[in-house]
Amino acid sequence: MPHNLLAPSTDYYGIFSDLDPADEKWWATARDFGVECLKVINEDWEIGRTNPDLVRALGDRDLFTDGVEIPGHEVMSPLAAGLVAMEISRADGSMGAVAAVQGGLVMRSIMLYGSQQHRDTYIEKLARGEIFGAFGLTEPDHGSDAVALETTAVLDGDDYVLNGQKRWIGFGANGHLTIIWARLEDGGVGGFLVPQTTPNYQAEIIKGKGVLRAIDQSLITLKDVRVPAENRLPGVSSFKDVSKVLSATRSGVAWAALGHAIACYEIALEHAKTRTQFGKPLVKFQIIQQRLSEMLQDITSMALHCKQLAVLEAAGHLAPEQASMAKGYCTKHARIVAANARDMLGGSGILLENHIIRHMGDLEALHTYEGTETIQHLIVGRKITGTGAFA
């Protein structure tokens, strides 16, 4: 098995050259999925189709566990989970989002806060990709300030009655199970497992997306949706609990951005070697070498951020603010790499067959979700100054 699945011209500092064999195995498994994904993803992306075969292929390779300890499944180390997120996104951002939602958000929430019955009922099916899960937090009027969620849950006898709307929810309309986060009567926060066949659960796929086109996202409307009290996640009482899930996946977003950037850089480098202009290959032009060097500097810095996140998490010392800094930095610089790569390919850079335009578009979504760059800066700023400046 290759010791490092990145070429020396990509992993210039050898950051991933000393991996544990178990981490290498996970990385190679994700790379194998990526090769399969690239055969069909442009077609799926162009017509805006979620390919269930690709979703199940992730489950078949056990790539949904995202470092969560699940009985009967091998546990990924934090570094392995990061490399998997990186490698899936190196192939495609929609599939990276699928893995992040299914494993990083839905399965993590159930394993952290669900009852044993919840775990027994759903986790294995989710892990195998037999059912698709959704994470219903973001609302039409609350994205970055999700803490202000307006969806309500009112106890009525043996049921909770849910009312409100959720927006931008992956698999919210074409999945099987949605975790709905809602405000309780006492002001706290509750998480509720809602089968999508529940009466009055209405969801419509959001049309017109220019990015992440191979994963459906939806607007969910809840009007007097009744769910049994036993469907409430017993381990959740406040938004702080939800934030624990989000902080874990924020690291994954940083890794995903790195994967997108690597793909764009490697495509641009190969193009520059083979494309001839004015009688010589592009690589012989000074400006091209400068741009490639700058792209490599960004990728190297991103990789160092991500590797250190894994080190801190493995030691039990990763703070949410550190994940925020890495997420903000990596998505920002991945966008710069992608823009340079697209420009270097000229007109060919806008063709799906060359992949860069897909990565470039998907990075726009990555830069926004799990908190915008501004929000990440404010999270870090609050930590280093002791003063919140969110409003």
Short mmCIF file of C-alpha atoms in Angstrom, two decimals:
data_model
loop_
_atom_site.label_atom_id
_atom_site.label_comp_id
_atom_site.label_asym_id
_atom_site.label_seq_id
_atom_site.Cartn_x
_atom_site.Cartn_y
_atom_site.Cartn_z
CA MET A 1 0.00 0.00 0.00
CA PRO A 2 1.34 3.48 -0.80
CA HIS A 3 2.79 5.14 2.27
CA ASN A 4 1.55 8.55 1.12
CA LEU A 5 -1.26 8.96 -1.38
CA LEU A 6 -0.08 12.46 -2.25
CA ALA A 7 2.77 13.08 -4.66
CA PRO A 8 5.91 14.74 -3.25
CA SER A 9 5.03 17.76 -5.35
CA THR A 10 1.78 18.05 -3.35
CA ASP A 11 2.84 17.00 0.16
CA TYR A 12 5.98 19.11 -0.14
CA TYR A 13 6.83 18.92 3.58
CA GLY A 14 6.02 15.21 3.88
CA ILE A 15 3.31 16.05 6.40
CA PHE A 16 1.51 12.75 5.79
CA SER A 17 4.58 10.57 5.23
CA ASP A 18 4.68 9.04 8.72
CA LEU A 19 1.19 7.60 9.03
CA ASP A 20 0.11 4.70 11.15
CA PRO A 21 -0.80 1.67 8.96
CA ALA A 22 -4.41 1.85 10.18
CA ASP A 23 -4.66 5.49 9.11
CA GLU A 24 -3.10 4.61 5.74
CA LYS A 25 -5.73 1.91 5.29
CA TRP A 26 -8.61 4.32 5.88
CA TRP A 27 -7.07 6.86 3.52
CA ALA A 28 -6.62 4.24 0.79
CA THR A 29 -10.22 3.10 1.27
CA ALA A 30 -11.45 6.65 0.77
CA ARG A 31 -9.18 7.01 -2.27
CA ASP A 32 -10.71 3.85 -3.72
CA PHE A 33 -14.15 5.40 -3.31
CA GLY A 34 -12.92 8.59 -4.97
CA VAL A 35 -11.80 6.70 -8.06
CA GLU A 36 -15.26 5.12 -8.34
CA CYS A 37 -16.95 8.46 -7.72
CA LEU A 38 -15.05 10.30 -10.44
CA LYS A 39 -16.40 7.93 -13.09
CA VAL A 40 -19.95 9.23 -12.70
CA ILE A 41 -19.99 12.37 -10.55
CA ASN A 42 -19.84 14.96 -13.34
CA GLU A 43 -23.01 13.57 -14.87
CA ASP A 44 -24.74 13.48 -11.48
CA TRP A 45 -23.57 17.01 -10.73
CA GLU A 46 -24.67 18.39 -14.11
CA ILE A 47 -28.24 17.06 -13.87
CA GLY A 48 -28.52 17.69 -10.12
CA ARG A 49 -28.98 14.08 -9.02
CA THR A 50 -28.15 12.41 -5.72
CA ASN A 51 -26.73 9.04 -6.72
CA PRO A 52 -27.90 6.44 -4.16
CA ASP A 53 -25.30 3.97 -5.41
CA LEU A 54 -22.52 6.34 -4.39
CA VAL A 55 -24.11 6.90 -0.99
CA ARG A 56 -24.29 3.16 -0.43
CA ALA A 57 -20.72 2.79 -1.70
CA LEU A 58 -19.60 5.03 1.18
CA GLY A 59 -21.51 2.80 3.59
CA ASP A 60 -20.09 -0.38 2.06
CA ARG A 61 -16.61 0.94 2.80
CA ASP A 62 -17.62 1.97 6.34
CA LEU A 63 -16.74 5.59 5.62
CA PHE A 64 -19.64 7.11 7.57
CA THR A 65 -18.29 6.51 11.06
CA ASP A 66 -16.21 9.75 11.13
CA GLY A 67 -14.27 8.75 14.23
CA VAL A 68 -17.43 7.93 16.20
CA GLU A 69 -17.15 4.77 18.28
CA ILE A 70 -19.79 2.39 16.95
CA PRO A 71 -20.05 -1.23 18.17
CA GLY A 72 -19.00 -3.68 15.49
CA HIS A 73 -17.12 -1.07 13.45
CA GLU A 74 -13.45 -0.21 13.40
CA VAL A 75 -12.84 3.20 14.92
CA MET A 76 -11.09 5.87 12.89
CA SER A 77 -8.46 7.92 14.65
CA PRO A 78 -8.94 11.70 14.38
CA LEU A 79 -6.24 11.74 11.72
CA ALA A 80 -7.89 8.94 9.75
CA ALA A 81 -11.26 10.71 9.94
CA GLY A 82 -9.62 13.87 8.61
CA LEU A 83 -7.86 12.07 5.78
CA VAL A 84 -11.13 10.39 4.80
CA ALA A 85 -12.94 13.76 4.71
CA MET A 86 -10.07 15.20 2.68
CA GLU A 87 -9.98 12.34 0.21
CA ILE A 88 -13.73 12.16 -0.42
CA SER A 89 -13.79 15.90 -1.13
CA ARG A 90 -10.72 15.53 -3.29
CA ALA A 91 -13.11 13.59 -5.52
CA ASP A 92 -16.31 15.57 -4.98
CA GLY A 93 -17.82 18.05 -2.55
CA SER A 94 -21.36 16.69 -2.69
CA MET A 95 -20.17 13.28 -1.56
CA GLY A 96 -18.08 14.99 1.10
CA ALA A 97 -21.27 16.68 2.31
CA VAL A 98 -23.11 13.34 2.26
CA ALA A 99 -20.49 11.81 4.54
CA ALA A 100 -20.46 14.86 6.81
CA VAL A 101 -24.23 14.84 7.24
CA GLN A 102 -24.73 11.09 7.60
CA GLY A 103 -21.79 10.39 9.86
CA GLY A 104 -20.52 13.66 11.27
CA LEU A 105 -23.90 15.10 12.19
CA VAL A 106 -26.64 12.47 12.31
CA MET A 107 -24.77 9.42 13.59
CA ARG A 108 -22.65 11.50 15.97
CA SER A 109 -25.77 13.10 17.45
CA ILE A 110 -27.44 9.74 18.04
CA MET A 111 -24.32 8.15 19.49
CA LEU A 112 -23.63 11.12 21.77
CA TYR A 113 -27.16 11.90 22.91
CA GLY A 114 -29.54 9.13 21.86
CA SER A 115 -30.94 6.32 23.97
CA GLN A 116 -29.81 2.75 23.53
CA GLN A 117 -33.05 2.09 21.70
CA HIS A 118 -32.29 4.93 19.28
CA ARG A 119 -28.85 3.49 18.61
CA ASP A 120 -30.14 -0.03 18.15
CA THR A 121 -32.84 1.15 15.77
CA TYR A 122 -30.87 3.49 13.52
CA ILE A 123 -27.08 3.43 13.80
CA GLU A 124 -26.29 0.25 11.91
CA LYS A 125 -28.65 1.13 9.08
CA LEU A 126 -27.14 4.61 8.84
CA ALA A 127 -23.59 3.25 8.95
CA ARG A 128 -24.30 0.91 6.05
CA GLY A 129 -26.06 3.57 4.00
CA GLU A 130 -29.29 1.57 4.07
CA ILE A 131 -31.15 4.66 5.26
CA PHE A 132 -30.27 8.33 4.83
CA GLY A 133 -30.34 10.77 7.74
CA ALA A 134 -30.83 14.54 7.88
CA PHE A 135 -29.77 17.14 10.45
CA GLY A 136 -32.47 19.78 10.83
CA LEU A 137 -30.89 22.80 12.51
CA THR A 138 -30.63 25.74 10.09
CA GLU A 139 -33.80 27.78 9.62
CA PRO A 140 -34.90 30.32 6.96
CA ASP A 141 -34.10 33.21 9.33
CA HIS A 142 -31.31 31.61 11.37
CA GLY A 143 -28.09 30.33 9.85
CA SER A 144 -25.00 31.66 11.57
CA ASP A 145 -27.17 32.52 14.59
CA ALA A 146 -28.71 29.04 14.79
CA VAL A 147 -28.71 29.43 18.57
CA ALA A 148 -31.80 31.62 18.06
CA LEU A 149 -33.81 28.79 16.50
CA GLU A 150 -37.55 29.40 16.39
CA THR A 151 -38.86 25.88 15.74
CA THR A 152 -40.81 24.83 18.83
CA ALA A 153 -41.50 21.55 20.60
CA VAL A 154 -44.44 21.46 23.00
CA LEU A 155 -45.21 18.42 25.14
CA ASP A 156 -48.79 17.26 24.72
CA GLY A 157 -49.55 14.06 26.59
CA ASP A 158 -47.17 11.37 25.36
CA ASP A 159 -46.15 13.35 22.28
CA TYR A 160 -44.16 16.42 21.38
CA VAL A 161 -45.79 18.73 18.84
CA LEU A 162 -43.28 20.38 16.49
CA ASN A 163 -43.86 23.59 14.55
CA GLY A 164 -41.44 25.59 12.43
CA GLN A 165 -39.27 25.46 9.33
CA LYS A 166 -35.79 24.19 8.50
CA ARG A 167 -33.78 25.18 5.42
CA TRP A 168 -30.73 23.85 3.58
CA ILE A 169 -31.18 20.38 5.06
CA GLY A 170 -29.29 17.65 3.21
CA PHE A 171 -31.47 14.54 2.68
CA GLY A 172 -34.34 16.40 4.33
CA ALA A 173 -36.77 15.52 1.54
CA ASN A 174 -35.41 12.27 0.12
CA GLY A 175 -34.05 10.57 3.22
CA HIS A 176 -35.61 8.47 5.93
CA LEU A 177 -34.95 10.16 9.25
CA THR A 178 -34.46 13.80 10.29
CA ILE A 179 -33.11 15.08 13.59
CA ILE A 180 -35.14 18.21 14.30
CA TRP A 181 -33.66 20.69 16.76
CA ALA A 182 -36.32 22.75 18.51
CA ARG A 183 -36.88 25.21 21.32
CA LEU A 184 -38.57 23.68 24.37
CA GLU A 185 -41.17 25.36 26.54
CA ASP A 186 -38.60 25.99 29.28
CA GLY A 187 -36.25 27.72 26.82
CA GLY A 188 -33.93 24.77 26.47
CA VAL A 189 -33.16 22.87 23.26
CA GLY A 190 -34.32 19.40 22.30
CA GLY A 191 -33.40 17.03 19.50
CA PHE A 192 -36.12 14.83 18.02
CA LEU A 193 -35.89 11.82 15.72
CA VAL A 194 -38.56 12.36 13.09
CA PRO A 195 -39.21 9.74 10.40
CA GLN A 196 -39.85 11.60 7.16
CA THR A 197 -43.10 9.66 6.69
CA THR A 198 -44.55 11.35 9.81
CA PRO A 199 -47.86 13.13 9.08
CA ASN A 200 -47.52 16.90 8.48
CA TYR A 201 -43.78 16.61 7.84
CA GLN A 202 -43.47 18.43 4.53
CA ALA A 203 -40.23 18.89 2.63
CA GLU A 204 -39.41 20.27 -0.79
CA ILE A 205 -36.07 20.04 -2.56
CA ILE A 206 -34.44 23.44 -3.10
CA LYS A 207 -34.06 24.08 -6.81
CA GLY A 208 -31.64 26.26 -8.71
CA LYS A 209 -28.46 25.42 -6.80
CA GLY A 210 -25.26 26.20 -8.64
CA VAL A 211 -23.09 24.18 -6.25
CA LEU A 212 -23.22 20.87 -4.33
CA ARG A 213 -25.55 19.69 -7.05
CA ALA A 214 -25.14 15.98 -6.31
CA ILE A 215 -26.75 16.22 -2.88
CA ASP A 216 -30.34 17.35 -2.44
CA GLN A 217 -31.07 19.98 0.18
CA SER A 218 -34.52 20.93 1.29
CA LEU A 219 -36.91 23.32 2.96
CA ILE A 220 -38.80 21.48 5.70
CA THR A 221 -42.10 22.72 7.05
CA LEU A 222 -43.41 21.30 10.32
CA LYS A 223 -47.03 22.05 11.14
CA ASP A 224 -48.31 20.29 14.26
CA VAL A 225 -46.01 17.33 13.67
CA ARG A 226 -46.50 14.86 16.49
CA VAL A 227 -43.64 12.62 17.56
CA PRO A 228 -43.63 10.28 20.57
CA ALA A 229 -41.80 11.60 23.61
CA GLU A 230 -39.50 8.60 23.36
CA ASN A 231 -38.16 10.05 20.09
CA ARG A 232 -36.49 12.88 21.97
CA LEU A 233 -32.71 12.55 22.36
CA PRO A 234 -32.35 12.26 26.13
CA GLY A 235 -28.80 13.62 26.30
CA VAL A 236 -29.60 17.10 24.96
CA SER A 237 -30.78 20.02 27.09
CA SER A 238 -29.15 23.12 25.60
CA PHE A 239 -27.58 24.52 22.47
CA LYS A 240 -24.20 23.80 24.02
CA ASP A 241 -24.87 20.13 23.36
CA VAL A 242 -25.62 20.86 19.70
CA SER A 243 -22.44 22.93 19.49
CA LYS A 244 -20.40 19.90 20.54
CA VAL A 245 -21.56 18.13 17.39
CA LEU A 246 -20.92 21.17 15.22
CA SER A 247 -17.42 21.68 16.61
CA ALA A 248 -16.51 18.12 15.71
CA THR A 249 -17.71 18.50 12.14
CA ARG A 250 -16.06 21.91 11.77
CA SER A 251 -12.70 20.15 11.77
CA GLY A 252 -14.01 17.97 8.97
CA VAL A 253 -14.85 21.06 6.92
CA ALA A 254 -11.24 22.22 7.17
CA TRP A 255 -10.06 18.82 5.94
CA ALA A 256 -12.63 18.86 3.13
CA ALA A 257 -11.38 22.27 1.97
CA LEU A 258 -7.87 20.83 1.85
CA GLY A 259 -9.12 18.00 -0.35
CA HIS A 260 -10.73 20.41 -2.80
CA ALA A 261 -7.56 22.51 -2.95
CA ILE A 262 -5.34 19.48 -3.57
CA ALA A 263 -7.52 18.36 -6.47
CA CYS A 264 -7.42 21.80 -8.08
CA TYR A 265 -3.67 22.20 -7.63
CA GLU A 266 -2.86 18.76 -9.04
CA ILE A 267 -5.09 19.30 -12.07
CA ALA A 268 -3.51 22.70 -12.72
CA LEU A 269 0.00 21.29 -12.37
CA GLU A 270 -0.68 18.50 -14.85
CA HIS A 271 -2.28 20.94 -17.27
CA ALA A 272 0.71 23.26 -17.06
CA LYS A 273 3.04 20.37 -17.88
CA THR A 274 1.12 19.30 -20.97
CA ARG A 275 -0.37 22.53 -22.34
CA THR A 276 1.78 24.36 -24.91
CA GLN A 277 1.43 28.07 -25.58
CA PHE A 278 3.73 30.33 -27.64
CA GLY A 279 5.82 27.31 -28.54
CA LYS A 280 6.59 25.98 -25.05
CA PRO A 281 4.84 24.22 -22.12
CA LEU A 282 3.14 26.48 -19.62
CA VAL A 283 5.47 25.29 -16.86
CA LYS A 284 8.33 27.11 -18.57
CA PHE A 285 6.68 30.48 -17.93
CA GLN A 286 7.81 32.30 -14.79
CA ILE A 287 4.32 33.47 -13.83
CA ILE A 288 2.99 29.91 -13.99
CA GLN A 289 5.75 28.64 -11.72
CA GLN A 290 5.09 31.50 -9.31
CA ARG A 291 1.38 30.72 -9.17
CA LEU A 292 1.95 27.00 -8.69
CA SER A 293 4.40 27.78 -5.90
CA GLU A 294 1.88 30.06 -4.19
CA MET A 295 -0.82 27.42 -4.49
CA LEU A 296 1.50 24.86 -2.92
CA GLN A 297 2.27 27.23 -0.06
CA ASP A 298 -1.45 27.56 0.66
CA ILE A 299 -1.97 23.79 0.54
CA THR A 300 0.99 23.16 2.82
CA SER A 301 -0.28 25.67 5.36
CA MET A 302 -3.76 24.14 5.23
CA ALA A 303 -2.33 20.65 5.74
CA LEU A 304 -0.39 21.81 8.79
CA HIS A 305 -3.56 23.30 10.28
CA CYS A 306 -5.47 20.07 9.68
CA LYS A 307 -2.74 17.74 10.92
CA GLN A 308 -2.46 19.72 14.15
CA LEU A 309 -6.23 19.53 14.68
CA ALA A 310 -5.93 15.76 14.58
CA VAL A 311 -3.02 15.80 17.03
CA LEU A 312 -4.94 17.99 19.46
CA GLU A 313 -8.10 15.92 19.17
CA ALA A 314 -6.25 12.66 19.72
CA ALA A 315 -4.77 14.13 22.90
CA GLY A 316 -8.17 15.35 24.06
CA HIS A 317 -7.11 18.99 23.87
CA LEU A 318 -8.93 20.30 20.80
CA ALA A 319 -10.86 23.47 21.59
CA PRO A 320 -13.81 24.63 19.48
CA GLU A 321 -12.00 27.89 18.75
CA GLN A 322 -9.08 25.98 17.25
CA ALA A 323 -11.42 24.11 14.90
CA SER A 324 -12.97 27.45 13.96
CA MET A 325 -9.61 28.97 13.09
CA ALA A 326 -8.72 26.02 10.87
CA LYS A 327 -12.12 26.01 9.18
CA GLY A 328 -11.97 29.71 8.37
CA TYR A 329 -8.37 29.60 7.18
CA CYS A 330 -8.70 26.48 5.06
CA THR A 331 -11.90 27.42 3.23
CA LYS A 332 -10.55 30.90 2.52
CA HIS A 333 -7.29 29.65 1.05
CA ALA A 334 -8.86 26.72 -0.79
CA ARG A 335 -10.99 29.24 -2.67
CA ILE A 336 -7.82 31.10 -3.68
CA VAL A 337 -6.19 27.89 -4.91
CA ALA A 338 -9.29 26.91 -6.89
CA ALA A 339 -9.57 30.34 -8.51
CA ASN A 340 -5.92 30.24 -9.57
CA ALA A 341 -6.29 26.74 -10.95
CA ARG A 342 -9.39 27.64 -12.93
CA ASP A 343 -7.65 30.66 -14.39
CA MET A 344 -4.59 28.63 -15.37
CA LEU A 345 -6.75 26.26 -17.42
CA GLY A 346 -8.22 29.13 -19.37
CA GLY A 347 -11.50 28.35 -21.10
CA SER A 348 -11.06 24.65 -20.33
CA GLY A 349 -11.29 25.51 -16.66
CA ILE A 350 -15.06 25.93 -16.85
CA LEU A 351 -15.69 22.44 -18.23
CA LEU A 352 -16.91 19.76 -15.84
CA GLU A 353 -14.67 17.21 -17.54
CA ASN A 354 -11.70 19.02 -16.02
CA HIS A 355 -13.32 19.01 -12.55
CA ILE A 356 -11.99 22.34 -11.29
CA ILE A 357 -15.18 24.33 -11.81
CA ARG A 358 -17.10 21.75 -9.73
CA HIS A 359 -14.59 22.06 -6.90
CA MET A 360 -14.55 25.83 -7.19
CA GLY A 361 -18.31 26.05 -6.92
CA ASP A 362 -18.61 23.56 -4.09
CA LEU A 363 -16.03 25.48 -2.09
CA GLU A 364 -18.43 28.42 -2.03
CA ALA A 365 -20.87 26.31 -0.03
CA LEU A 366 -18.10 24.93 2.18
CA HIS A 367 -16.95 28.45 2.96
CA THR A 368 -20.43 29.29 4.24
CA TYR A 369 -21.81 26.28 6.06
CA GLU A 370 -20.79 25.31 9.58
CA GLY A 371 -20.43 29.06 10.13
CA THR A 372 -19.15 31.71 7.74
CA GLU A 373 -15.57 32.97 7.78
CA THR A 374 -16.73 36.04 9.73
CA ILE A 375 -18.34 33.86 12.38
CA GLN A 376 -15.16 31.78 12.70
CA HIS A 377 -13.13 34.96 13.20
CA LEU A 378 -15.56 36.13 15.88
CA ILE A 379 -15.35 32.79 17.70
CA VAL A 380 -11.56 33.03 17.76
CA GLY A 381 -11.72 36.74 18.58
CA ARG A 382 -13.93 36.10 21.59
CA LYS A 383 -11.43 33.55 22.86
CA ILE A 384 -8.35 35.72 22.53
CA THR A 385 -9.95 38.95 23.77
CA GLY A 386 -12.45 37.64 26.27
CA THR A 387 -15.12 39.76 24.62
CA GLY A 388 -17.93 38.61 22.34
CA ALA A 389 -18.68 40.78 19.32
CA PHE A 390 -21.39 38.81 17.53
CA ALA A 391 -23.92 41.63 17.57
#
